[in-house]
Amino acid sequence: MGEILVTRSSMPAFDKYCEEIKSLWDSHWLTNMGVKHQEFQSVLESYLGISHVTLYANGHLALENAIAAFHLPEGGEVITTPFTFASTTHAIVRNKLIPVFCDINEDDYTIDVGKMESLITDQTVAIVPVHVYGNLCNVEEIERIANKYGLKVIYDAAHAFAVKYKGISSACFGDAAMFSFHATKVFHTIEGGAVCYRNDKWVQLLNDMKNFGIHGPEEVAYIGGNAKMNEFQAAMGLCNMRYLDEEISKRKKASEYYKKRLSGTAGIKLSKIPEEVESNYAYFPVVFEDYKYTRNEILNKLKEHGIGARKYFFPLTNSFECYRNYPTAGTEKTPVAQHIALRVLTLPLYADLSFEDIDKICNIILGDEDEL
Ligand code: T4K
């Protein structure tokens, strides 16, 4: 049996992708918001039920631009979570804003809304919560707090494409939501990302930001950068949209099989999907607490058998070397996040992960290595 990694990009049928990109060969039009870009954008707008989607070269630039679009005052404070990928915190800081780290919930690892209000000061300008692992934040309470204090809400929904709450897409919460379409995601465009929003004025602004502020061959109206999604990425998106339901249902089966094998074992904590949530089964996080093996022991045992589980998300971003001199940094301020980061492991999960491979992984975790 070959190596089993934490995830494995799903590929559309090769001939289907070739069919999709054939017109690009014929037209020689490869980027700069061509036909595939336009088509993919409108497919997403109707699938997500949101008025505007702006496509990006990757999720990180999408998030950076979404935050920048508010023109928040330099040095403004942004309430966020340290239990995330580097991108979230970097996107805040690269906008010259200060991340103020809020702790997370023990159950779903999203930002703890109960601890949020005590962090709000006169300098607070926005909230950047993360639907980590595709688990939706408490969107209703975040909206209430944001309205009370006049704060902007930009969701890092990198993991939450195709997730719904009470039938509403994760694209629709907050002032803006960012999706990552990276190769490692449930739905991907190789690299890619999107910002979803309702504000009509942002269409021009985000386009300016991602395309040098060019309005015409002789007119440059804004000091923008380059973060455009190209035609091959958009074509991959169009192709993969046709497989999305199948992708999610295969992941669901794999997740349920993991649950069957691991639930009920003392010391092993699995995530629950709330009734009102339609999940995308993006990740399979497991927390080992007072279990017969530590998280690191399990990670190493799996590694010995060629299985690459990952410690998403350890270390916390508030302990990164690059934030050492930030007064708001330090894991002691987010004890639950630190507790989870020291104990969590995300197990391999992808559409074609076989039950046989899941059995192998679970046998190692449960210490039934004789069964291998
Ligand atoms: N916000 C959040 C909360 C995020 O998690 C992310 C990205 C972002 C923002 C930023 O979005 P992007 O700018 O990336 O669109 C991976 C991904 O690169 C990253 O997109 C993702 N989050 C993060 C959680 O995971 P690494 O450094 O762990 O990736 P890597 O190269 O170790 O790959 C992990 C596994 O995926 C490999 O073991 C095998 C598999 N894989 C990887 C690649 C590159 C494939 O099957 N195909 C591939 O092409 O960051």
JSON list of C-alpha atoms in Angstrom, two decimals, residues 7 20 91 95 145 160 193 247 289 301 342 369 371:
[
{"chain": "A", "resi": 7, "resn": "THR", "atom": "CA", "xyz": [-5.52, 14.86, 1.66]},
{"chain": "A", "resi": 20, "resn": "GLU", "atom": "CA", "xyz": [-13.28, 22.49, -21.03]},
{"chain": "A", "resi": 91, "resn": "ALA", "atom": "CA", "xyz": [-3.87, 38.98, 5.88]},
{"chain": "A", "resi": 95, "resn": "ASN", "atom": "CA", "xyz": [-3.23, 45.38, 5.95]},
{"chain": "A", "resi": 145, "resn": "ILE", "atom": "CA", "xyz": [-21.90, 41.89, 18.38]},
{"chain": "A", "resi": 160, "resn": "ALA", "atom": "CA", "xyz": [-16.39, 26.19, 4.21]},
{"chain": "A", "resi": 193, "resn": "GLY", "atom": "CA", "xyz": [-10.10, 31.85, -4.19]},
{"chain": "A", "resi": 247, "resn": "GLU", "atom": "CA", "xyz": [-17.12, 14.68, -3.88]},
{"chain": "A", "resi": 289, "resn": "GLU", "atom": "CA", "xyz": [-7.20, 13.93, 25.63]},
{"chain": "A", "resi": 301, "resn": "LYS", "atom": "CA", "xyz": [3.00, 5.76, 14.77]},
{"chain": "A", "resi": 342, "resn": "LEU", "atom": "CA", "xyz": [-1.50, 20.50, 21.51]},
{"chain": "A", "resi": 369, "resn": "GLU", "atom": "CA", "xyz": [-1.76, -3.06, 15.12]},
{"chain": "A", "resi": 371, "resn": "GLU", "atom": "CA", "xyz": [-5.03, -6.22, 12.71]}
]
